[in-house]
Amino acid sequence: MVTKADPNKQGWEESEFPILCETCLGDNPYVRMTRQGFGKECKVCSRPFTIFRWLPGAGMRYKKTEICQTCAKLKNVCQTCLLDLQYNLPVQVRDTALNITNDAPRSEINREYFAQNIEGKIAGGDSLIDYGKADTASREMLKKLARTEPYYKRNRPHICSFFVKGTCTRGDECPYRHEIPEENELSHQNIKDRYYGTNDPVAKKILNRVKGGGNSNIIPPEDKTITSLFITGIEEDITEADLRGFFYAFGEIKSVVVVHKSRCAFVNYATRASAEQAIDQSHNNLNIKGHALKIAWGRPRPTGPKTEMQAETSQNIILPPLESMQIPAPPGEAEPDFLYPSQDPTYQGSSTKS
Amino acid sequence: MPKIRHARTKKAPEGFEDIEETLQEFARKMKDAENEPHEGKRRVESLWPIFRLHHQRSRYIYDLYYKREAITKEVYDYCLKNGYADGNLIAKWKKPGFERLCCLRCIQPKDTNFGTTCICRVPKSKLEEGRIVECVLCGCRGCSSTDFTSSKKEKPKPKIENEEE
């Protein structure tokens, strides 16, 4: 909005409703929000804008809008997470797929001028990103990359920085997460890069999945004991018998496990050769009852503790009666049966190759 | 804070000297709490001991007069007038549902975003399982009346040793 007195004077944004994605809003349909006019500067264009703040469900952290609505509309992104509103994908992924060139100025003066001009344009139509213009193939790709369900884990509290330093004194009352953060390239993100779609590590990862990812899934893992295949995209009407019928053609099947809840299935072959053949034949070519399924190699067992017991419960272990105790098999012969968590070499999460 | 007594102030009524020692003990503790260093504490935490002592002192007078009827009306009024107890807080304690109220800020709906009271006013049964509450205003861990009806002996705050309950 341009003020009346001076046509060149920058108007400040004042809005009644935020532009948000489903994930950022949380699972509760009755969200209460606070609104603060000109509460902070936009993290992209640094003009004052209206801050909205809300709690996206129980056990989550408070979220607020980070960029102004002009900037959000310009890229058609959520005001908080800066992901595309239609596909929930990073700007860089969307722009690469739809071949959108990034023409927003990044220098301070031009940026404000640009934002002002854009505001006028936005007042007419609603979005500047034209999804219909792109060809169907790229739209299909975006659809494939996009999550089907909202990813609420994103709204969890941040990791307690005091805990990381080992000095958190609040214990259970601490509202922050007591976890050791993972250090990888994804931990170095910044909001401007994400907005402009340049060196975004998340986008890079997703784009890698598109480019080379198709092959990385079918390269046989080095661990020769893996004979299981992981299939995703299982719909309700696909049964175990369907999968068995399809995959039996490649060799003898040890077992088939279908998890409809997470829409995936595991096919365990008796031999490695048949598993390799199955994935070669059916990769990008797996269609059961009209559903296109994705196939990948199964992963080796996670290196977490094999025993269910955690450190807290280790004090009240019920010892088995003497009769049931058997002479332990020599190491390396059978799957070891641990009496105590401390006997489990994988207990502390350390990986031991078996 | 209690008023300073000097030559021209009114003499304390009879029976005040019985509780004077305890009140002095409270005053001493309050002084210690005031002078405590704030290093290592969170910003909201620094005032919690003050609120706690204030609650304890008011509770002591309140119990003596209304519950045990150990002091006379004159002594009670003198305590209120001289700031040994918080009359406004005691006024709330007399109302149903506010019997265990921790501080007056916690029931001030104008101070909150959505016109509600503090989290410590929510009964434990209404909170989600295993939720530990520590309100930012006074560090109260829950002062809902219904939390105390089953076990009368439980007190909202740890009481100081020399206070006979």
Short mmCIF file of N, CA and C in Angstrom, two decimals, chain B:
data_model
loop_
_atom_site.label_atom_id
_atom_site.label_comp_id
_atom_site.label_asym_id
_atom_site.label_seq_id
_atom_site.Cartn_x
_atom_site.Cartn_y
_atom_site.Cartn_z
N MET B 1 6.34 -5.12 52.15
CA MET B 1 7.41 -5.01 53.16
C MET B 1 6.87 -4.35 54.41
N PRO B 2 7.17 -4.89 55.56
CA PRO B 2 6.64 -4.29 56.80
C PRO B 2 7.17 -2.88 56.99
N LYS B 3 6.33 -2.10 57.64
CA LYS B 3 6.74 -0.72 57.90
C LYS B 3 7.82 -0.68 58.98
N ILE B 4 8.62 0.37 58.92
CA ILE B 4 9.66 0.52 59.94
C ILE B 4 9.02 1.07 61.20
N ARG B 5 9.35 0.48 62.32
CA ARG B 5 8.76 0.95 63.58
C ARG B 5 9.73 1.91 64.25
N HIS B 6 9.19 3.04 64.66
CA HIS B 6 10.02 4.00 65.39
C HIS B 6 9.22 4.54 66.56
N ALA B 7 9.70 5.59 67.19
CA ALA B 7 9.11 6.08 68.44
C ALA B 7 7.67 6.53 68.28
N ARG B 8 7.35 7.14 67.11
CA ARG B 8 6.03 7.73 66.98
C ARG B 8 4.99 6.77 66.41
N THR B 9 5.43 5.61 65.94
CA THR B 9 4.44 4.67 65.40
C THR B 9 3.61 4.08 66.54
N LYS B 10 2.42 3.63 66.12
CA LYS B 10 1.50 3.08 67.12
C LYS B 10 2.10 1.82 67.71
N LYS B 11 1.81 1.61 68.96
CA LYS B 11 2.32 0.41 69.62
C LYS B 11 1.59 -0.82 69.09
N ALA B 12 2.31 -1.91 69.02
CA ALA B 12 1.70 -3.14 68.54
C ALA B 12 0.68 -3.63 69.55
N PRO B 13 -0.45 -4.17 69.11
CA PRO B 13 -1.46 -4.67 70.05
C PRO B 13 -0.97 -5.90 70.79
N GLU B 14 -1.69 -6.20 71.85
CA GLU B 14 -1.31 -7.33 72.68
C GLU B 14 -1.36 -8.64 71.87
N GLY B 15 -0.41 -9.48 72.08
CA GLY B 15 -0.39 -10.76 71.37
C GLY B 15 0.50 -10.73 70.15
N PHE B 16 0.90 -9.54 69.75
CA PHE B 16 1.75 -9.45 68.57
C PHE B 16 3.14 -10.00 68.85
N GLU B 17 3.57 -9.82 70.11
CA GLU B 17 4.93 -10.27 70.43
C GLU B 17 5.10 -11.78 70.29
N ASP B 18 3.96 -12.53 70.35
CA ASP B 18 4.05 -13.99 70.18
C ASP B 18 4.50 -14.37 68.78
N ILE B 19 4.00 -13.60 67.80
CA ILE B 19 4.34 -13.97 66.42
C ILE B 19 5.49 -13.13 65.87
N GLU B 20 5.94 -12.19 66.70
CA GLU B 20 6.95 -11.25 66.19
C GLU B 20 8.22 -11.96 65.76
N GLU B 21 8.59 -12.97 66.52
CA GLU B 21 9.85 -13.65 66.23
C GLU B 21 9.81 -14.34 64.87
N THR B 22 8.69 -15.00 64.61
CA THR B 22 8.54 -15.67 63.32
C THR B 22 8.56 -14.66 62.19
N LEU B 23 7.87 -13.52 62.43
CA LEU B 23 7.84 -12.50 61.38
C LEU B 23 9.22 -11.94 61.11
N GLN B 24 10.01 -11.82 62.18
CA GLN B 24 11.39 -11.33 62.00
C GLN B 24 12.21 -12.34 61.20
N GLU B 25 11.94 -13.60 61.48
CA GLU B 25 12.61 -14.66 60.73
C GLU B 25 12.28 -14.54 59.24
N PHE B 26 10.99 -14.29 58.98
CA PHE B 26 10.57 -14.08 57.59
C PHE B 26 11.29 -12.89 56.97
N ALA B 27 11.36 -11.82 57.74
CA ALA B 27 11.99 -10.59 57.24
C ALA B 27 13.45 -10.86 56.90
N ARG B 28 14.08 -11.67 57.77
CA ARG B 28 15.50 -11.98 57.54
C ARG B 28 15.65 -12.81 56.25
N LYS B 29 14.74 -13.75 56.09
CA LYS B 29 14.80 -14.59 54.88
C LYS B 29 14.55 -13.77 53.63
N MET B 30 13.61 -12.83 53.76
CA MET B 30 13.31 -11.97 52.62
C MET B 30 14.54 -11.14 52.23
N LYS B 31 15.23 -10.66 53.26
CA LYS B 31 16.45 -9.87 53.01
C LYS B 31 17.48 -10.73 52.26
N ASP B 32 17.60 -11.97 52.72
CA ASP B 32 18.56 -12.88 52.05
C ASP B 32 18.17 -13.10 50.60
N ALA B 33 16.85 -13.28 50.39
CA ALA B 33 16.38 -13.54 49.03
C ALA B 33 16.63 -12.34 48.13
N GLU B 34 16.46 -11.15 48.72
CA GLU B 34 16.68 -9.93 47.94
C GLU B 34 18.14 -9.79 47.53
N ASN B 35 19.02 -10.18 48.45
CA ASN B 35 20.44 -9.97 48.19
C ASN B 35 21.10 -11.12 47.44
N GLU B 36 20.32 -12.13 47.15
CA GLU B 36 20.88 -13.29 46.46
C GLU B 36 21.35 -12.90 45.06
N PRO B 37 22.50 -13.38 44.65
CA PRO B 37 22.96 -13.02 43.30
C PRO B 37 22.09 -13.67 42.23
N HIS B 38 21.95 -12.99 41.11
CA HIS B 38 21.08 -13.51 40.06
C HIS B 38 21.86 -14.29 39.01
N GLU B 39 23.16 -14.40 39.20
CA GLU B 39 23.95 -15.10 38.18
C GLU B 39 23.53 -16.56 38.07
N GLY B 40 23.45 -17.01 36.83
CA GLY B 40 23.08 -18.40 36.61
C GLY B 40 21.60 -18.65 36.63
N LYS B 41 20.83 -17.60 36.97
CA LYS B 41 19.38 -17.76 36.96
C LYS B 41 18.82 -17.22 35.67
N ARG B 42 17.66 -17.74 35.29
CA ARG B 42 16.98 -17.16 34.14
C ARG B 42 16.37 -15.84 34.57
N ARG B 43 16.01 -15.01 33.59
CA ARG B 43 15.51 -13.69 33.93
C ARG B 43 14.23 -13.78 34.74
N VAL B 44 13.35 -14.73 34.37
CA VAL B 44 12.09 -14.83 35.09
C VAL B 44 12.27 -15.42 36.48
N GLU B 45 13.35 -16.17 36.64
CA GLU B 45 13.54 -16.90 37.89
C GLU B 45 13.90 -16.00 39.07
N SER B 46 14.47 -14.83 38.77
CA SER B 46 15.10 -14.04 39.84
C SER B 46 14.10 -13.59 40.91
N LEU B 47 12.83 -13.41 40.52
CA LEU B 47 11.86 -12.92 41.51
C LEU B 47 11.09 -14.03 42.21
N TRP B 48 11.29 -15.25 41.79
CA TRP B 48 10.51 -16.35 42.36
C TRP B 48 10.65 -16.48 43.87
N PRO B 49 11.87 -16.42 44.43
CA PRO B 49 11.99 -16.56 45.90
C PRO B 49 11.23 -15.48 46.65
N ILE B 50 11.18 -14.28 46.09
CA ILE B 50 10.47 -13.18 46.74
C ILE B 50 8.98 -13.49 46.81
N PHE B 51 8.45 -13.95 45.66
CA PHE B 51 7.03 -14.29 45.62
C PHE B 51 6.71 -15.41 46.60
N ARG B 52 7.63 -16.34 46.70
CA ARG B 52 7.40 -17.49 47.54
C ARG B 52 7.35 -17.09 49.01
N LEU B 53 8.31 -16.27 49.41
CA LEU B 53 8.35 -15.83 50.82
C LEU B 53 7.13 -14.97 51.13
N HIS B 54 6.75 -14.13 50.18
CA HIS B 54 5.60 -13.27 50.36
C HIS B 54 4.35 -14.12 50.59
N HIS B 55 4.23 -15.19 49.79
CA HIS B 55 3.10 -16.10 49.93
C HIS B 55 3.13 -16.78 51.30
N GLN B 56 4.31 -17.23 51.68
CA GLN B 56 4.43 -17.96 52.95
C GLN B 56 4.06 -17.08 54.13
N ARG B 57 4.53 -15.84 54.08
CA ARG B 57 4.28 -14.94 55.21
C ARG B 57 2.79 -14.62 55.32
N SER B 58 2.16 -14.34 54.18
CA SER B 58 0.73 -14.05 54.19
C SER B 58 -0.04 -15.28 54.66
N ARG B 59 0.41 -16.43 54.21
CA ARG B 59 -0.27 -17.67 54.57
C ARG B 59 -0.19 -17.90 56.08
N TYR B 60 0.96 -17.57 56.64
CA TYR B 60 1.17 -17.75 58.09
C TYR B 60 0.16 -16.92 58.87
N ILE B 61 0.02 -15.65 58.54
CA ILE B 61 -0.93 -14.77 59.22
C ILE B 61 -2.36 -15.25 59.00
N TYR B 62 -2.63 -15.62 57.74
CA TYR B 62 -3.98 -16.08 57.37
C TYR B 62 -4.38 -17.31 58.18
N ASP B 63 -3.45 -18.25 58.26
CA ASP B 63 -3.74 -19.48 59.01
C ASP B 63 -3.96 -19.17 60.49
N LEU B 64 -3.13 -18.30 61.02
CA LEU B 64 -3.23 -17.98 62.45
C LEU B 64 -4.59 -17.37 62.77
N TYR B 65 -5.08 -16.52 61.89
CA TYR B 65 -6.32 -15.81 62.21
C TYR B 65 -7.55 -16.61 61.80
N TYR B 66 -7.59 -17.09 60.57
CA TYR B 66 -8.82 -17.73 60.06
C TYR B 66 -8.90 -19.22 60.37
N LYS B 67 -7.81 -19.91 60.31
CA LYS B 67 -7.86 -21.36 60.46
C LYS B 67 -7.72 -21.76 61.93
N ARG B 68 -6.65 -21.28 62.59
CA ARG B 68 -6.39 -21.73 63.95
C ARG B 68 -6.94 -20.76 64.98
N GLU B 69 -7.30 -19.59 64.52
CA GLU B 69 -7.84 -18.53 65.39
C GLU B 69 -6.94 -18.31 66.59
N ALA B 70 -5.66 -18.21 66.34
CA ALA B 70 -4.68 -18.07 67.41
C ALA B 70 -4.38 -16.61 67.72
N ILE B 71 -4.70 -15.70 66.80
CA ILE B 71 -4.44 -14.28 67.07
C ILE B 71 -5.75 -13.50 67.04
N THR B 72 -5.73 -12.37 67.69
CA THR B 72 -6.95 -11.57 67.77
C THR B 72 -7.10 -10.73 66.51
N LYS B 73 -8.30 -10.16 66.39
CA LYS B 73 -8.60 -9.29 65.24
C LYS B 73 -7.63 -8.11 65.20
N GLU B 74 -7.29 -7.57 66.40
CA GLU B 74 -6.41 -6.40 66.46
C GLU B 74 -5.04 -6.73 65.89
N VAL B 75 -4.53 -7.88 66.33
CA VAL B 75 -3.20 -8.27 65.86
C VAL B 75 -3.22 -8.50 64.35
N TYR B 76 -4.29 -9.16 63.88
CA TYR B 76 -4.43 -9.44 62.44
C TYR B 76 -4.46 -8.14 61.64
N ASP B 77 -5.30 -7.20 62.11
CA ASP B 77 -5.40 -5.92 61.40
C ASP B 77 -4.07 -5.18 61.41
N TYR B 78 -3.40 -5.26 62.57
CA TYR B 78 -2.09 -4.59 62.69
C TYR B 78 -1.11 -5.19 61.68
N CYS B 79 -1.14 -6.51 61.51
CA CYS B 79 -0.23 -7.18 60.56
C CYS B 79 -0.52 -6.74 59.14
N LEU B 80 -1.82 -6.66 58.82
CA LEU B 80 -2.18 -6.25 57.47
C LEU B 80 -1.73 -4.81 57.22
N LYS B 81 -2.01 -3.96 58.23
CA LYS B 81 -1.73 -2.54 58.07
C LYS B 81 -0.23 -2.29 57.93
N ASN B 82 0.53 -3.11 58.63
CA ASN B 82 1.97 -2.90 58.61
C ASN B 82 2.69 -3.72 57.53
N GLY B 83 1.89 -4.36 56.68
CA GLY B 83 2.51 -5.04 55.55
C GLY B 83 3.16 -6.36 55.88
N TYR B 84 2.77 -6.98 56.99
CA TYR B 84 3.30 -8.32 57.27
C TYR B 84 2.56 -9.37 56.44
N ALA B 85 1.34 -9.02 56.01
CA ALA B 85 0.59 -9.95 55.17
C ALA B 85 -0.08 -9.15 54.07
N ASP B 86 -0.36 -9.84 52.97
CA ASP B 86 -0.95 -9.18 51.81
C ASP B 86 -2.47 -9.34 51.87
N GLY B 87 -3.15 -8.25 52.18
CA GLY B 87 -4.61 -8.30 52.33
C GLY B 87 -5.32 -8.73 51.07
N ASN B 88 -4.82 -8.28 49.93
CA ASN B 88 -5.47 -8.63 48.66
C ASN B 88 -5.37 -10.13 48.36
N LEU B 89 -4.20 -10.66 48.68
CA LEU B 89 -4.01 -12.10 48.45
C LEU B 89 -4.90 -12.91 49.38
N ILE B 90 -4.98 -12.48 50.65
CA ILE B 90 -5.81 -13.18 51.62
C ILE B 90 -7.28 -13.09 51.21
N ALA B 91 -7.68 -11.96 50.65
CA ALA B 91 -9.06 -11.80 50.20
C ALA B 91 -9.40 -12.85 49.15
N LYS B 92 -8.43 -13.17 48.30
CA LYS B 92 -8.66 -14.21 47.29
C LYS B 92 -8.76 -15.58 47.93
N TRP B 93 -7.94 -15.83 48.96
CA TRP B 93 -7.94 -17.16 49.59
C TRP B 93 -9.29 -17.49 50.22
N LYS B 94 -10.06 -16.45 50.54
CA LYS B 94 -11.34 -16.70 51.17
C LYS B 94 -12.38 -17.14 50.16
N LYS B 95 -12.09 -16.96 48.87
CA LYS B 95 -13.07 -17.30 47.84
C LYS B 95 -12.92 -18.76 47.40
N PRO B 96 -14.04 -19.42 47.09
CA PRO B 96 -13.94 -20.82 46.63
C PRO B 96 -13.20 -20.90 45.30
N GLY B 97 -12.30 -21.86 45.20
CA GLY B 97 -11.52 -22.03 43.98
C GLY B 97 -10.18 -21.31 44.03
N PHE B 98 -10.03 -20.42 44.99
CA PHE B 98 -8.77 -19.68 45.09
C PHE B 98 -8.04 -19.96 46.39
N GLU B 99 -8.41 -21.09 47.05
CA GLU B 99 -7.89 -21.35 48.40
C GLU B 99 -6.39 -21.47 48.45
N ARG B 100 -5.79 -21.85 47.33
CA ARG B 100 -4.34 -22.10 47.33
C ARG B 100 -3.60 -21.16 46.39
N LEU B 101 -4.24 -20.09 46.01
CA LEU B 101 -3.67 -19.19 45.01
C LEU B 101 -2.22 -18.80 45.35
N CYS B 102 -1.34 -18.86 44.36
CA CYS B 102 0.08 -18.61 44.63
C CYS B 102 0.39 -17.13 44.65
N CYS B 103 -0.10 -16.38 43.71
CA CYS B 103 0.16 -14.94 43.71
C CYS B 103 -0.92 -14.25 42.89
N LEU B 104 -1.02 -12.96 43.02
CA LEU B 104 -2.10 -12.24 42.36
C LEU B 104 -1.86 -12.07 40.86
N ARG B 105 -0.61 -12.10 40.48
CA ARG B 105 -0.32 -11.94 39.05
C ARG B 105 -0.86 -13.13 38.25
N CYS B 106 -0.91 -14.28 38.90
CA CYS B 106 -1.30 -15.48 38.18
C CYS B 106 -2.78 -15.52 37.86
N ILE B 107 -3.59 -14.64 38.46
CA ILE B 107 -5.01 -14.65 38.10
C ILE B 107 -5.39 -13.34 37.42
N GLN B 108 -4.40 -12.66 36.86
CA GLN B 108 -4.66 -11.38 36.21
C GLN B 108 -4.83 -11.63 34.71
N PRO B 109 -6.07 -11.77 34.22
CA PRO B 109 -6.24 -12.15 32.81
C PRO B 109 -5.82 -11.05 31.84
N LYS B 110 -5.73 -9.84 32.31
CA LYS B 110 -5.35 -8.77 31.40
C LYS B 110 -3.89 -8.87 30.97
N ASP B 111 -3.11 -9.60 31.78
CA ASP B 111 -1.69 -9.70 31.45
C ASP B 111 -1.39 -10.77 30.41
N THR B 112 -2.39 -11.56 30.02
CA THR B 112 -2.10 -12.65 29.09
C THR B 112 -2.68 -12.35 27.71
N ASN B 113 -2.14 -13.03 26.73
CA ASN B 113 -2.52 -12.77 25.34
C ASN B 113 -3.97 -13.08 25.06
N PHE B 114 -4.47 -14.17 25.63
CA PHE B 114 -5.81 -14.59 25.28
C PHE B 114 -6.79 -14.39 26.43
N GLY B 115 -6.45 -13.52 27.39
CA GLY B 115 -7.35 -13.24 28.49
C GLY B 115 -7.59 -14.44 29.38
N THR B 116 -6.56 -15.23 29.60
CA THR B 116 -6.68 -16.40 30.46
C THR B 116 -5.86 -16.17 31.72
N THR B 117 -5.90 -17.16 32.63
CA THR B 117 -5.04 -17.06 33.80
C THR B 117 -3.78 -17.88 33.55
N CYS B 118 -2.96 -17.94 34.59
CA CYS B 118 -1.66 -18.59 34.46
C CYS B 118 -1.82 -20.12 34.35
N ILE B 119 -0.81 -20.75 33.81
CA ILE B 119 -0.84 -22.22 33.64
C ILE B 119 -0.91 -22.93 35.00
N CYS B 120 -0.40 -22.29 36.06
CA CYS B 120 -0.39 -22.95 37.36
C CYS B 120 -1.79 -23.04 37.96
N ARG B 121 -2.75 -22.33 37.40
CA ARG B 121 -4.12 -22.40 37.90
C ARG B 121 -4.87 -23.58 37.32
N VAL B 122 -4.29 -24.25 36.34
CA VAL B 122 -4.96 -25.38 35.68
C VAL B 122 -4.83 -26.62 36.56
N PRO B 123 -5.94 -27.30 36.86
CA PRO B 123 -5.84 -28.52 37.68
C PRO B 123 -4.97 -29.57 37.00
N LYS B 124 -4.29 -30.36 37.83
CA LYS B 124 -3.39 -31.39 37.29
C LYS B 124 -4.14 -32.37 36.39
N SER B 125 -5.43 -32.61 36.72
CA SER B 125 -6.19 -33.58 35.94
C SER B 125 -6.50 -33.06 34.54
N LYS B 126 -6.48 -31.74 34.39
CA LYS B 126 -6.79 -31.18 33.08
C LYS B 126 -5.55 -31.06 32.19
N LEU B 127 -4.39 -31.14 32.80
CA LEU B 127 -3.16 -31.05 32.01
C LEU B 127 -2.87 -32.39 31.38
N GLU B 128 -2.05 -32.38 30.33
CA GLU B 128 -1.71 -33.66 29.72
C GLU B 128 -0.80 -34.43 30.66
N GLU B 129 -0.81 -35.74 30.51
CA GLU B 129 -0.09 -36.65 31.39
C GLU B 129 1.39 -36.28 31.48
N GLY B 130 1.89 -36.24 32.70
CA GLY B 130 3.32 -36.05 32.88
C GLY B 130 3.83 -34.66 32.57
N ARG B 131 2.94 -33.71 32.43
CA ARG B 131 3.36 -32.35 32.13
C ARG B 131 3.80 -31.68 33.43
N ILE B 132 5.01 -31.16 33.42
CA ILE B 132 5.50 -30.46 34.59
C ILE B 132 5.34 -28.97 34.35
N VAL B 133 4.65 -28.33 35.29
CA VAL B 133 4.35 -26.92 35.12
C VAL B 133 5.20 -26.12 36.09
N GLU B 134 5.75 -25.03 35.60
CA GLU B 134 6.46 -24.10 36.46
C GLU B 134 6.18 -22.73 35.88
N CYS B 135 5.28 -21.97 36.52
CA CYS B 135 4.83 -20.75 35.86
C CYS B 135 5.93 -19.71 35.90
N VAL B 136 5.96 -18.87 34.89
CA VAL B 136 7.05 -17.91 34.77
C VAL B 136 6.88 -16.74 35.74
N LEU B 137 5.65 -16.51 36.19
CA LEU B 137 5.42 -15.32 37.00
C LEU B 137 5.99 -15.48 38.40
N CYS B 138 5.71 -16.65 39.04
CA CYS B 138 6.20 -16.80 40.39
C CYS B 138 6.81 -18.18 40.63
N GLY B 139 6.95 -18.98 39.60
CA GLY B 139 7.56 -20.30 39.77
C GLY B 139 6.66 -21.31 40.42
N CYS B 140 5.36 -21.03 40.42
CA CYS B 140 4.40 -21.94 41.06
C CYS B 140 4.28 -23.21 40.23
N ARG B 141 4.14 -24.34 40.92
CA ARG B 141 4.05 -25.62 40.21
C ARG B 141 2.62 -26.14 40.18
N GLY B 142 1.68 -25.29 40.40
CA GLY B 142 0.28 -25.72 40.36
C GLY B 142 -0.40 -25.35 41.65
N CYS B 143 -1.39 -24.47 41.61
CA CYS B 143 -2.05 -24.01 42.83
C CYS B 143 -3.54 -24.12 42.67
N SER B 144 -3.99 -25.05 41.84
CA SER B 144 -5.43 -25.26 41.71
C SER B 144 -5.98 -25.91 42.97
N SER B 145 -7.14 -25.45 43.43
CA SER B 145 -7.71 -25.95 44.69
C SER B 145 -7.97 -27.44 44.63
N THR B 146 -8.37 -27.93 43.45
CA THR B 146 -8.73 -29.34 43.35
C THR B 146 -7.51 -30.25 43.52
N ASP B 147 -6.32 -29.72 43.30
CA ASP B 147 -5.13 -30.53 43.48
C ASP B 147 -4.87 -30.84 44.96
N PHE B 148 -5.51 -30.10 45.85
CA PHE B 148 -5.19 -30.22 47.27
C PHE B 148 -6.31 -30.85 48.08
N THR B 149 -7.45 -31.08 47.46
CA THR B 149 -8.58 -31.58 48.23
C THR B 149 -8.37 -33.00 48.71
N SER B 150 -7.70 -33.84 47.89
CA SER B 150 -7.52 -35.24 48.28
C SER B 150 -6.50 -35.37 49.41
N SER B 151 -5.38 -34.71 49.28
CA SER B 151 -4.34 -34.81 50.31
C SER B 151 -4.14 -33.43 50.94
N LYS B 152 -4.78 -33.25 52.07
CA LYS B 152 -4.77 -31.95 52.75
C LYS B 152 -3.39 -31.57 53.24
N LYS B 153 -2.58 -32.60 53.51
CA LYS B 153 -1.28 -32.31 54.13
C LYS B 153 -0.32 -31.63 53.15
N GLU B 154 -0.55 -31.91 51.87
CA GLU B 154 0.37 -31.35 50.87
C GLU B 154 0.25 -29.84 50.83
N LYS B 155 1.36 -29.20 50.73
CA LYS B 155 1.36 -27.74 50.67
C LYS B 155 1.90 -27.30 49.31
N PRO B 156 1.43 -26.17 48.82
CA PRO B 156 1.90 -25.73 47.51
C PRO B 156 3.39 -25.38 47.52
N LYS B 157 3.87 -24.90 48.61
CA LYS B 157 5.27 -24.49 48.67
C LYS B 157 5.93 -25.21 49.84
N PRO B 158 7.20 -25.52 49.72
CA PRO B 158 7.90 -26.06 50.89
C PRO B 158 7.95 -25.00 51.99
N LYS B 159 7.49 -25.36 53.15
CA LYS B 159 7.43 -24.37 54.24
C LYS B 159 8.77 -24.31 54.96
N ILE B 160 9.03 -23.18 55.55
CA ILE B 160 10.29 -23.07 56.29
C ILE B 160 10.16 -23.77 57.63
N GLU B 161 11.31 -24.11 58.20
CA GLU B 161 11.34 -25.08 59.29
C GLU B 161 10.64 -24.57 60.55
N ASN B 162 10.93 -23.34 60.94
CA ASN B 162 10.49 -22.91 62.26
C ASN B 162 9.01 -22.55 62.30
N GLU B 163 8.35 -22.66 61.17
CA GLU B 163 6.95 -22.30 61.15
C GLU B 163 6.11 -23.48 61.61
N GLU B 164 5.38 -23.29 62.68
CA GLU B 164 4.57 -24.39 63.17
C GLU B 164 3.23 -24.35 62.46
N GLU B 165 2.90 -25.50 61.87
CA GLU B 165 1.65 -25.54 61.07
C GLU B 165 0.60 -26.36 61.78
#
